[in-house]
Structure formats: C-alpha cells, structure tokens
Amino acid sequence: MRITSFLIRSFLIRCLGGTVLALAAQTGLAAYPDKPITLIVPFAPGGTTDLIGRLVAQHLGGKLGQPVVVENRAGAGGSIGTAAVAAAKPDGYTLGLATVSTHGINPVVYKKLPFDALKDFQPITNLAAVPNVMVATPKLGIKDMPALLERARKEPGKLSYASAGNGSVAHMMGELFQSASGTDLLHVPYKGSGQALTDTLAGQVQLMFDNLPSALPHIQSGKLNALAVASPERVASLPDVPTFAELDLEAVNDASWFGLVAPIGLPDDKLALLHQAVVQTLAEPAVQNRLEQLGASPIGDSPDAFARTIIRTQERNRELVRQAQIPPM
C-alpha cells in the first residue's frame, strides 16, 4: 500500500489550500453546495464500484456540508449511468463514478455510445486503484501459476475462464493474459460478474479474473485458489500470492481504477472545491482503513493526471482489441 506517501501529499495539500470551507470563501463559493449532491454509480449495488462510491459519498458529505446521495443506474456495462452523468447540468450537483469499463473499455468495444468518454466529462480525481485477481476453482487441482501455465500449454483451448461479458474488464484481462503467457483459453462470457463468479465457485468454469473485493472472501474461505494479483505490489490480505509482474506477466499487472467525474463544463472554482474535498476525504483514516480492507490503494491525483490515465487506458485497450480481433459490439 502507498498510504505513507499519500498521507504526506494530502498533508501538503491541506497546508497549501486550507480547509474546504476556506477555499469556498476564497473563491466566492460560500453558497455551494446548498443542496444534496447526487453521485451516480453506473453499476448495481454491492459491487466494487458501489462499495467505493458509497464509502467516498459517506465521508465527502461531511466535508461539503451537504449529503452526497448515491444513485445506482446499472445496465449496458455501465453505459446507462455514465450517459446520465454526461447529460446532467454541469453545476456540481451531479457527479459520476468512472471506471476502466465505462471510460477505458466501452469506448473502444462498442460501435456507438450516447457519450464521448473524453469530451463529455470533467475528470476530478482518480479515487482508488483496486487489484484484480486470477482465481481457479479447487476442482482444477491447480494452486499456483507455474502449474496453470504448464497445464494450459499442454492442453490449448481446454481450460475455460469466466467473465462478466464480452468487452468486460475480465474479458480484457483474459485476452492480455493469453497474449502475455502464450496460452489459449476458452472464454465463457456471462451477463454479469455475479453469475460468472457463481459458476466458477461451482467448478462449471475453471478460471476467472475478478476484482479482489468480490473474490477475496472466497479465496480466504478456500473456495477459490488465487494464482496472481494485478497490483504494483503484493496485497496485504494475500501476502503469499505473487503479482503478475513477479511472474513475468507485466502486461497483465495493471490494477483497476475508480475515479470521480462531472459533466463537462463544470466551473473551475467548483472543480477546485470538489477536488480538495475528495482528497481530504481520501486522507481520512476511516476511509483508508476501509480501502485497505478491500485491497485498494487511495490515489487522489489531479484532474489532469486522471485525464491522462483515462486516455492511456483507452489506447491500451484499443490496441488489445485490434490484436485479439475482438468484434465491435
């Protein structure tokens, strides 16, 4: 976890900018916000996006002096909720959770979307990086990556992996893994990560790539074997599980990110106020402790830095789609 450096950065930001209320006074924003703010989470309740969104919303409201109300608008791989954010007034009262799926994958796998992920949003900050994990059903009899690679190379096309659907994060990780490892796996797409996980737990599908928070309880209970994590360093909750980078699979080692965006046109003073409030929220011990429980690392970078992350993610996935010849949806 990179909490120490994050705390130092957050301390410096607070010293330079003062409290959120002080910033509001300096910029003439004493009246903002004067009503609840809506945070649209473009996925169903209970998933990683929802958990992070609700955690930030709960503590952010205290910084802003108004409730931040989470509204789940799931569907179309996150595109329905994301489109609602893009269509909202850029007045600071509607915010959205942006993910690798909504802003980094959907724009390159869907033929047409009701929004432009680069032009229709104002990035505020990248909230957190969440490791992904590759797991195997114990019925496969494989507990580590070397054993999996040996089996997969001997039996090309026979081992299957589940995903939340074509074009999902798990699907893209599967394609990256095959390319990096020189293996051939059978992709089994589902209509959501819940059913994909259920069938992997039952042994109907042998492998799965998943966000760590949803898979972790099943790993800890022994119902799934963790083979590798996509994270800059090993995860504290799984200290014996190597990263993909340690296994010479660097291309698969990117964690998922979850950021905060607003409709394009958000005034600069409101952007500055929201950014500082979120950074201060991420520095709270209660927020950091909960993120650590999820295996996540707080980020809290600048709007420009988050915009560059979105662009890099799109570029990487566009190249992957080309190489893997994934048909447009």
mmCIF file of C-alpha atoms in Angstrom:
data_model
loop_
_atom_site.group_PDB
_atom_site.id
_atom_site.type_symbol
_atom_site.label_atom_id
_atom_site.label_comp_id
_atom_site.label_asym_id
_atom_site.label_seq_id
_atom_site.Cartn_x
_atom_site.Cartn_y
_atom_site.Cartn_z
ATOM 1 C CA MET A 1 0.000 0.000 0.000
ATOM 2 C CA ARG A 2 1.193 3.527 -0.757
ATOM 3 C CA ILE A 3 -0.550 5.114 2.217
ATOM 4 C CA THR A 4 2.534 6.819 3.697
ATOM 5 C CA SER A 5 3.316 8.837 0.572
ATOM 6 C CA PHE A 6 -0.365 9.567 0.098
ATOM 7 C CA LEU A 7 -0.655 10.979 3.614
ATOM 8 C CA ILE A 8 2.357 13.231 3.038
ATOM 9 C CA ARG A 9 0.840 14.511 -0.208
ATOM 10 C CA SER A 10 -2.529 15.067 1.464
ATOM 11 C CA PHE A 11 -0.889 16.965 4.334
ATOM 12 C CA LEU A 12 0.868 19.277 1.889
ATOM 13 C CA ILE A 13 -2.362 19.880 0.003
ATOM 14 C CA ARG A 14 -4.147 20.814 3.218
ATOM 15 C CA CYS A 15 -1.326 23.147 4.229
ATOM 16 C CA LEU A 16 -1.351 24.897 0.871
ATOM 17 C CA GLY A 17 -5.078 25.090 0.370
ATOM 18 C CA GLY A 18 -6.513 25.132 3.876
ATOM 19 C CA THR A 19 -9.895 23.620 4.581
ATOM 20 C CA VAL A 20 -12.623 23.173 2.012
ATOM 21 C CA LEU A 21 -14.636 25.911 3.680
ATOM 22 C CA ALA A 22 -11.680 28.279 3.449
ATOM 23 C CA LEU A 23 -11.326 27.535 -0.240
ATOM 24 C CA ALA A 24 -15.030 28.165 -0.731
ATOM 25 C CA ALA A 25 -14.717 31.549 0.916
ATOM 26 C CA GLN A 26 -11.686 32.451 -1.179
ATOM 27 C CA THR A 27 -13.421 31.613 -4.447
ATOM 28 C CA GLY A 28 -16.789 33.113 -3.575
ATOM 29 C CA LEU A 29 -18.445 29.692 -3.368
ATOM 30 C CA ALA A 30 -19.979 30.081 0.062
ATOM 31 C CA ALA A 31 -23.363 29.090 -1.399
ATOM 32 C CA TYR A 32 -22.072 25.864 -2.978
ATOM 33 C CA PRO A 33 -23.234 23.328 -2.254
ATOM 34 C CA ASP A 34 -26.575 24.401 -0.787
ATOM 35 C CA LYS A 35 -28.423 21.156 -1.531
ATOM 36 C CA PRO A 36 -27.635 17.427 -1.747
ATOM 37 C CA ILE A 37 -25.270 16.198 -4.441
ATOM 38 C CA THR A 38 -26.101 13.088 -6.468
ATOM 39 C CA LEU A 39 -23.353 10.563 -7.160
ATOM 40 C CA ILE A 40 -24.348 8.223 -9.979
ATOM 41 C CA VAL A 41 -22.820 4.756 -9.710
ATOM 42 C CA PRO A 42 -23.289 3.055 -13.098
ATOM 43 C CA PHE A 43 -23.415 -0.475 -11.689
ATOM 44 C CA ALA A 44 -25.675 -2.430 -9.358
ATOM 45 C CA PRO A 45 -25.375 -2.226 -5.553
ATOM 46 C CA GLY A 46 -22.868 -4.478 -3.844
ATOM 47 C CA GLY A 47 -20.063 -4.475 -6.388
ATOM 48 C CA THR A 48 -16.664 -2.837 -6.086
ATOM 49 C CA THR A 49 -17.770 0.373 -7.843
ATOM 50 C CA ASP A 50 -20.719 0.684 -5.477
ATOM 51 C CA LEU A 51 -18.617 -0.023 -2.377
ATOM 52 C CA ILE A 52 -16.080 2.664 -3.252
ATOM 53 C CA GLY A 53 -18.765 5.133 -4.325
ATOM 54 C CA ARG A 54 -20.700 4.779 -1.080
ATOM 55 C CA LEU A 55 -17.572 4.966 1.036
ATOM 56 C CA VAL A 56 -16.475 8.231 -0.571
ATOM 57 C CA ALA A 57 -20.004 9.672 -0.601
ATOM 58 C CA GLN A 58 -20.494 8.996 3.100
ATOM 59 C CA HIS A 59 -17.383 10.919 4.134
ATOM 60 C CA LEU A 60 -17.403 13.521 1.367
ATOM 61 C CA GLY A 61 -20.742 14.871 2.546
ATOM 62 C CA GLY A 62 -19.182 15.888 5.834
ATOM 63 C CA LYS A 63 -16.504 17.863 4.023
ATOM 64 C CA LEU A 64 -19.008 19.683 1.805
ATOM 65 C CA GLY A 65 -21.700 20.275 4.400
ATOM 66 C CA GLN A 66 -24.357 18.584 2.264
ATOM 67 C CA PRO A 67 -25.309 14.913 1.788
ATOM 68 C CA VAL A 68 -23.863 13.072 -1.195
ATOM 69 C CA VAL A 69 -26.583 10.656 -2.274
ATOM 70 C CA VAL A 70 -25.623 7.537 -4.234
ATOM 71 C CA GLU A 71 -27.898 6.598 -7.117
ATOM 72 C CA ASN A 72 -27.314 3.258 -8.830
ATOM 73 C CA ARG A 73 -28.096 3.259 -12.556
ATOM 74 C CA ALA A 74 -26.899 -0.076 -13.879
ATOM 75 C CA GLY A 75 -27.056 -1.502 -17.381
ATOM 76 C CA ALA A 76 -25.180 -1.847 -20.672
ATOM 77 C CA GLY A 77 -21.834 -2.393 -18.994
ATOM 78 C CA GLY A 78 -22.130 0.880 -17.080
ATOM 79 C CA SER A 79 -23.080 2.947 -20.122
ATOM 80 C CA ILE A 80 -26.605 3.850 -18.946
ATOM 81 C CA GLY A 81 -25.467 5.518 -15.738
ATOM 82 C CA THR A 82 -22.475 7.102 -17.431
ATOM 83 C CA ALA A 83 -24.718 8.608 -20.120
ATOM 84 C CA ALA A 84 -26.903 10.096 -17.368
ATOM 85 C CA VAL A 85 -23.857 11.863 -15.909
ATOM 86 C CA ALA A 86 -22.873 13.230 -19.317
ATOM 87 C CA ALA A 87 -26.404 14.591 -19.865
ATOM 88 C CA ALA A 88 -26.654 16.308 -16.474
ATOM 89 C CA LYS A 89 -26.152 20.019 -15.844
ATOM 90 C CA PRO A 90 -22.501 20.871 -15.113
ATOM 91 C CA ASP A 91 -23.434 22.639 -11.883
ATOM 92 C CA GLY A 92 -21.620 20.390 -9.427
ATOM 93 C CA TYR A 93 -24.770 18.686 -8.186
ATOM 94 C CA THR A 94 -24.409 15.556 -10.338
ATOM 95 C CA LEU A 95 -21.195 13.537 -10.204
ATOM 96 C CA GLY A 96 -20.354 10.094 -11.526
ATOM 97 C CA LEU A 97 -18.109 7.126 -10.846
ATOM 98 C CA ALA A 98 -15.840 6.441 -13.808
ATOM 99 C CA THR A 99 -14.231 3.027 -14.166
ATOM 100 C CA VAL A 100 -11.956 1.136 -16.516
ATOM 101 C CA SER A 101 -15.131 -0.311 -18.063
ATOM 102 C CA THR A 102 -17.072 2.903 -18.570
ATOM 103 C CA HIS A 103 -14.233 5.130 -19.742
ATOM 104 C CA GLY A 104 -11.441 2.784 -20.810
ATOM 105 C CA ILE A 105 -13.104 -0.221 -22.457
ATOM 106 C CA ASN A 106 -16.652 0.614 -23.589
ATOM 107 C CA PRO A 107 -15.473 3.458 -25.860
ATOM 108 C CA VAL A 108 -13.303 1.033 -27.838
ATOM 109 C CA VAL A 109 -15.564 -2.041 -27.969
ATOM 110 C CA TYR A 110 -18.991 -0.506 -28.571
ATOM 111 C CA LYS A 111 -19.876 0.717 -32.068
ATOM 112 C CA LYS A 112 -21.899 3.576 -30.653
ATOM 113 C CA LEU A 113 -22.264 5.127 -27.210
ATOM 114 C CA PRO A 114 -24.515 8.008 -26.091
ATOM 115 C CA PHE A 115 -21.461 9.871 -24.794
ATOM 116 C CA ASP A 116 -17.823 10.591 -25.560
ATOM 117 C CA ALA A 117 -15.698 9.424 -22.650
ATOM 118 C CA LEU A 118 -13.015 12.031 -23.344
ATOM 119 C CA LYS A 119 -15.078 15.051 -24.396
ATOM 120 C CA ASP A 120 -18.243 14.846 -22.262
ATOM 121 C CA PHE A 121 -16.706 14.636 -18.791
ATOM 122 C CA GLN A 122 -14.576 16.696 -16.461
ATOM 123 C CA PRO A 123 -12.239 14.380 -14.538
ATOM 124 C CA ILE A 124 -11.984 15.352 -10.863
ATOM 125 C CA THR A 125 -9.662 12.737 -9.412
ATOM 126 C CA ASN A 126 -8.803 9.056 -9.522
ATOM 127 C CA LEU A 127 -10.128 7.782 -6.216
ATOM 128 C CA ALA A 128 -8.507 4.389 -5.823
ATOM 129 C CA ALA A 129 -6.686 1.539 -7.503
ATOM 130 C CA VAL A 130 -8.171 -1.891 -6.847
ATOM 131 C CA PRO A 131 -6.206 -5.048 -7.643
ATOM 132 C CA ASN A 132 -7.662 -7.692 -9.896
ATOM 133 C CA VAL A 133 -7.026 -11.340 -9.169
ATOM 134 C CA MET A 134 -6.870 -14.513 -11.225
ATOM 135 C CA VAL A 135 -8.551 -17.407 -9.429
ATOM 136 C CA ALA A 136 -9.096 -21.086 -10.086
ATOM 137 C CA THR A 137 -11.693 -23.497 -8.811
ATOM 138 C CA PRO A 138 -10.090 -26.032 -6.430
ATOM 139 C CA LYS A 139 -11.638 -28.735 -8.609
ATOM 140 C CA LEU A 140 -8.969 -27.928 -11.186
ATOM 141 C CA GLY A 141 -6.297 -29.106 -8.752
ATOM 142 C CA ILE A 142 -4.018 -26.143 -9.501
ATOM 143 C CA LYS A 143 -2.766 -23.829 -6.764
ATOM 144 C CA ASP A 144 -0.128 -21.676 -8.463
ATOM 145 C CA MET A 145 0.661 -20.028 -11.766
ATOM 146 C CA PRO A 146 3.517 -22.301 -12.903
ATOM 147 C CA ALA A 147 1.215 -25.299 -12.650
ATOM 148 C CA LEU A 148 -1.510 -23.476 -14.557
ATOM 149 C CA LEU A 149 0.826 -22.412 -17.348
ATOM 150 C CA GLU A 150 2.161 -25.923 -17.738
ATOM 151 C CA ARG A 151 -1.357 -27.356 -17.962
ATOM 152 C CA ALA A 152 -2.660 -24.621 -20.292
ATOM 153 C CA ARG A 153 0.243 -25.038 -22.716
ATOM 154 C CA LYS A 154 -0.207 -28.809 -22.813
ATOM 155 C CA GLU A 155 -3.973 -28.506 -23.367
ATOM 156 C CA PRO A 156 -4.604 -25.414 -25.528
ATOM 157 C CA GLY A 157 -8.231 -24.319 -25.681
ATOM 158 C CA LYS A 158 -9.410 -26.715 -22.967
ATOM 159 C CA LEU A 159 -9.196 -24.555 -19.846
ATOM 160 C CA SER A 160 -12.042 -22.038 -19.542
ATOM 161 C CA TYR A 161 -12.314 -18.655 -17.869
ATOM 162 C CA ALA A 162 -15.463 -16.759 -16.917
ATOM 163 C CA SER A 163 -16.097 -13.061 -17.429
ATOM 164 C CA ALA A 164 -18.899 -10.563 -16.876
ATOM 165 C CA GLY A 165 -19.412 -10.466 -20.635
ATOM 166 C CA ASN A 166 -17.749 -9.629 -23.918
ATOM 167 C CA GLY A 167 -15.756 -6.427 -23.558
ATOM 168 C CA SER A 168 -15.716 -6.558 -19.755
ATOM 169 C CA VAL A 169 -12.603 -5.947 -17.657
ATOM 170 C CA ALA A 170 -12.328 -9.695 -17.031
ATOM 171 C CA HIS A 171 -12.533 -10.422 -20.764
ATOM 172 C CA MET A 172 -9.777 -7.911 -21.497
ATOM 173 C CA MET A 173 -7.607 -9.352 -18.735
ATOM 174 C CA GLY A 174 -8.124 -12.805 -20.182
ATOM 175 C CA GLU A 175 -7.004 -11.631 -23.613
ATOM 176 C CA LEU A 176 -3.979 -9.861 -22.107
ATOM 177 C CA PHE A 177 -3.100 -12.964 -20.112
ATOM 178 C CA GLN A 178 -3.227 -15.234 -23.148
ATOM 179 C CA SER A 179 -1.088 -12.855 -25.160
ATOM 180 C CA ALA A 180 1.493 -12.437 -22.394
ATOM 181 C CA SER A 181 1.654 -16.106 -21.420
ATOM 182 C CA GLY A 182 1.389 -17.748 -24.826
ATOM 183 C CA THR A 183 -1.668 -19.754 -23.807
ATOM 184 C CA ASP A 184 -5.045 -20.429 -25.384
ATOM 185 C CA LEU A 185 -8.028 -20.324 -23.007
ATOM 186 C CA LEU A 186 -11.745 -20.709 -23.696
ATOM 187 C CA HIS A 187 -13.660 -17.505 -22.891
ATOM 188 C CA VAL A 188 -17.084 -18.047 -21.276
ATOM 189 C CA PRO A 189 -18.942 -14.702 -21.132
ATOM 190 C CA TYR A 190 -21.838 -14.159 -18.720
ATOM 191 C CA LYS A 191 -24.340 -11.331 -18.328
ATOM 192 C CA GLY A 192 -22.668 -10.071 -15.174
ATOM 193 C CA SER A 193 -19.884 -10.862 -12.746
ATOM 194 C CA GLY A 194 -22.218 -12.387 -10.168
ATOM 195 C CA GLN A 195 -23.182 -15.381 -12.305
ATOM 196 C CA ALA A 196 -19.627 -15.718 -13.590
ATOM 197 C CA LEU A 197 -18.359 -15.963 -10.021
ATOM 198 C CA THR A 198 -21.122 -18.381 -9.023
ATOM 199 C CA ASP A 199 -20.261 -20.802 -11.825
ATOM 200 C CA THR A 200 -16.533 -20.538 -11.102
ATOM 201 C CA LEU A 201 -17.221 -21.363 -7.445
ATOM 202 C CA ALA A 202 -19.281 -24.349 -8.582
ATOM 203 C CA GLY A 203 -16.471 -25.540 -10.847
ATOM 204 C CA GLN A 204 -18.514 -25.227 -14.040
ATOM 205 C CA VAL A 205 -15.859 -22.805 -15.283
ATOM 206 C CA GLN A 206 -12.281 -23.318 -14.192
ATOM 207 C CA LEU A 207 -10.758 -19.841 -14.048
ATOM 208 C CA MET A 208 -11.817 -16.242 -13.563
ATOM 209 C CA PHE A 209 -10.359 -12.744 -13.478
ATOM 210 C CA ASP A 210 -12.155 -10.614 -10.895
ATOM 211 C CA ASN A 211 -11.891 -7.510 -8.739
ATOM 212 C CA LEU A 212 -10.220 -8.523 -5.488
ATOM 213 C CA PRO A 213 -13.000 -7.289 -3.135
ATOM 214 C CA SER A 214 -15.611 -9.671 -4.570
ATOM 215 C CA ALA A 215 -13.276 -12.663 -4.819
ATOM 216 C CA LEU A 216 -11.382 -12.201 -1.549
ATOM 217 C CA PRO A 217 -13.912 -13.826 0.829
ATOM 218 C CA HIS A 218 -13.990 -16.938 -1.340
ATOM 219 C CA ILE A 219 -10.200 -17.065 -1.513
ATOM 220 C CA GLN A 220 -9.926 -16.745 2.245
ATOM 221 C CA SER A 221 -12.512 -19.497 2.758
ATOM 222 C CA GLY A 222 -10.666 -21.850 0.402
ATOM 223 C CA LYS A 223 -13.443 -21.930 -2.189
ATOM 224 C CA LEU A 224 -11.122 -20.381 -4.782
ATOM 225 C CA ASN A 225 -7.370 -20.569 -5.306
ATOM 226 C CA ALA A 226 -5.681 -17.234 -6.011
ATOM 227 C CA LEU A 227 -2.955 -17.561 -8.649
ATOM 228 C CA ALA A 228 -1.819 -13.937 -9.131
ATOM 229 C CA VAL A 229 -2.868 -10.370 -8.426
ATOM 230 C CA ALA A 230 -2.708 -7.359 -10.733
ATOM 231 C CA SER A 231 -1.154 -4.819 -8.390
ATOM 232 C CA PRO A 232 2.076 -2.803 -8.098
ATOM 233 C CA GLU A 233 2.966 -4.875 -5.038
ATOM 234 C CA ARG A 234 1.613 -7.850 -3.145
ATOM 235 C CA VAL A 235 -1.684 -7.342 -1.363
ATOM 236 C CA ALA A 236 -1.573 -7.345 2.433
ATOM 237 C CA SER A 237 -4.600 -9.626 2.674
ATOM 238 C CA LEU A 238 -2.936 -12.178 0.338
ATOM 239 C CA PRO A 239 0.769 -11.941 1.178
ATOM 240 C CA ASP A 240 1.629 -15.308 -0.381
ATOM 241 C CA VAL A 241 0.046 -14.544 -3.758
ATOM 242 C CA PRO A 242 2.519 -13.067 -6.286
ATOM 243 C CA THR A 243 1.788 -10.201 -8.633
ATOM 244 C CA PHE A 244 1.632 -10.843 -12.375
ATOM 245 C CA ALA A 245 4.804 -8.778 -12.687
ATOM 246 C CA GLU A 246 6.656 -11.171 -10.386
ATOM 247 C CA LEU A 247 5.605 -13.975 -12.729
ATOM 248 C CA ASP A 248 6.986 -12.163 -15.802
ATOM 249 C CA LEU A 249 3.470 -11.266 -16.930
ATOM 250 C CA GLU A 250 3.870 -7.492 -16.622
ATOM 251 C CA ALA A 251 1.256 -6.741 -19.289
ATOM 252 C CA VAL A 252 -1.475 -8.139 -17.024
ATOM 253 C CA ASN A 253 -0.356 -6.276 -13.910
ATOM 254 C CA ASP A 254 -2.497 -3.130 -14.122
ATOM 255 C CA ALA A 255 -4.976 -2.678 -11.277
ATOM 256 C CA SER A 256 -8.482 -1.395 -11.950
ATOM 257 C CA TRP A 257 -9.165 2.253 -11.186
ATOM 258 C CA PHE A 258 -12.261 4.041 -9.930
ATOM 259 C CA GLY A 259 -12.481 7.808 -10.354
ATOM 260 C CA LEU A 260 -14.812 10.754 -9.918
ATOM 261 C CA VAL A 261 -16.075 12.790 -12.872
ATOM 262 C CA ALA A 262 -18.577 15.566 -13.555
ATOM 263 C CA PRO A 263 -20.328 16.677 -16.748
ATOM 264 C CA ILE A 264 -18.071 18.761 -18.964
ATOM 265 C CA GLY A 265 -18.393 22.464 -18.287
ATOM 266 C CA LEU A 266 -18.045 22.289 -14.505
ATOM 267 C CA PRO A 267 -16.767 25.736 -13.414
ATOM 268 C CA ASP A 268 -13.132 25.833 -12.324
ATOM 269 C CA ASP A 269 -13.952 27.064 -8.822
ATOM 270 C CA LYS A 270 -16.339 24.177 -8.192
ATOM 271 C CA LEU A 271 -13.810 21.734 -9.655
ATOM 272 C CA ALA A 272 -11.139 23.026 -7.258
ATOM 273 C CA LEU A 273 -13.504 22.801 -4.289
ATOM 274 C CA LEU A 274 -14.632 19.263 -5.112
ATOM 275 C CA HIS A 275 -11.098 18.090 -5.800
ATOM 276 C CA GLN A 276 -9.784 19.318 -2.472
ATOM 277 C CA ALA A 277 -12.774 17.910 -0.583
ATOM 278 C CA VAL A 278 -12.251 14.467 -2.148
ATOM 279 C CA VAL A 279 -8.502 14.480 -1.476
ATOM 280 C CA GLN A 280 -9.174 15.323 2.159
ATOM 281 C CA THR A 281 -11.785 12.561 2.273
ATOM 282 C CA LEU A 282 -9.305 10.003 0.964
ATOM 283 C CA ALA A 283 -6.828 11.051 3.664
ATOM 284 C CA GLU A 284 -9.236 10.179 6.489
ATOM 285 C CA PRO A 285 -8.052 7.129 8.495
ATOM 286 C CA ALA A 286 -11.514 5.532 8.372
ATOM 287 C CA VAL A 287 -11.578 5.769 4.580
ATOM 288 C CA GLN A 288 -8.036 4.466 4.213
ATOM 289 C CA ASN A 289 -8.710 1.578 6.587
ATOM 290 C CA ARG A 290 -11.775 0.521 4.622
ATOM 291 C CA LEU A 291 -9.928 0.798 1.313
ATOM 292 C CA GLU A 292 -7.134 -1.344 2.738
ATOM 293 C CA GLN A 293 -9.703 -3.966 3.745
ATOM 294 C CA LEU A 294 -10.817 -4.013 0.117
ATOM 295 C CA GLY A 295 -7.212 -4.388 -1.019
ATOM 296 C CA ALA A 296 -7.366 -0.914 -2.583
ATOM 297 C CA SER A 297 -4.924 1.993 -2.580
ATOM 298 C CA PRO A 298 -6.126 5.624 -2.384
ATOM 299 C CA ILE A 299 -4.909 7.905 -5.164
ATOM 300 C CA GLY A 300 -6.352 11.427 -5.130
ATOM 301 C CA ASP A 301 -4.396 12.751 -8.117
ATOM 302 C CA SER A 302 -5.003 15.939 -10.120
ATOM 303 C CA PRO A 303 -7.758 16.275 -12.737
ATOM 304 C CA ASP A 304 -5.128 16.382 -15.492
ATOM 305 C CA ALA A 305 -3.381 13.271 -14.198
ATOM 306 C CA PHE A 306 -6.676 11.389 -14.071
ATOM 307 C CA ALA A 307 -7.476 12.504 -17.622
ATOM 308 C CA ARG A 308 -4.143 11.053 -18.766
ATOM 309 C CA THR A 309 -4.984 7.764 -17.045
ATOM 310 C CA ILE A 310 -8.254 7.549 -18.959
ATOM 311 C CA ILE A 311 -6.502 8.241 -22.265
ATOM 312 C CA ARG A 312 -3.782 5.644 -21.588
ATOM 313 C CA THR A 313 -6.375 3.024 -20.675
ATOM 314 C CA GLN A 314 -8.303 3.632 -23.875
ATOM 315 C CA GLU A 315 -5.155 3.455 -26.003
ATOM 316 C CA ARG A 316 -4.057 0.194 -24.407
ATOM 317 C CA ASN A 317 -7.470 -1.436 -24.856
ATOM 318 C CA ARG A 318 -7.823 -0.190 -28.419
ATOM 319 C CA GLU A 319 -4.578 -1.949 -29.290
ATOM 320 C CA LEU A 320 -5.691 -5.080 -27.443
ATOM 321 C CA VAL A 321 -8.980 -5.164 -29.325
ATOM 322 C CA ARG A 322 -7.042 -4.907 -32.582
ATOM 323 C CA GLN A 323 -4.572 -7.642 -31.707
ATOM 324 C CA ALA A 324 -7.168 -10.036 -30.310
ATOM 325 C CA GLN A 325 -9.578 -9.245 -33.168
ATOM 326 C CA ILE A 326 -12.433 -8.642 -30.735
ATOM 327 C CA PRO A 327 -15.515 -7.778 -32.831
ATOM 328 C CA PRO A 328 -17.293 -4.482 -32.060
ATOM 329 C CA MET A 329 -20.462 -4.700 -30.015
#
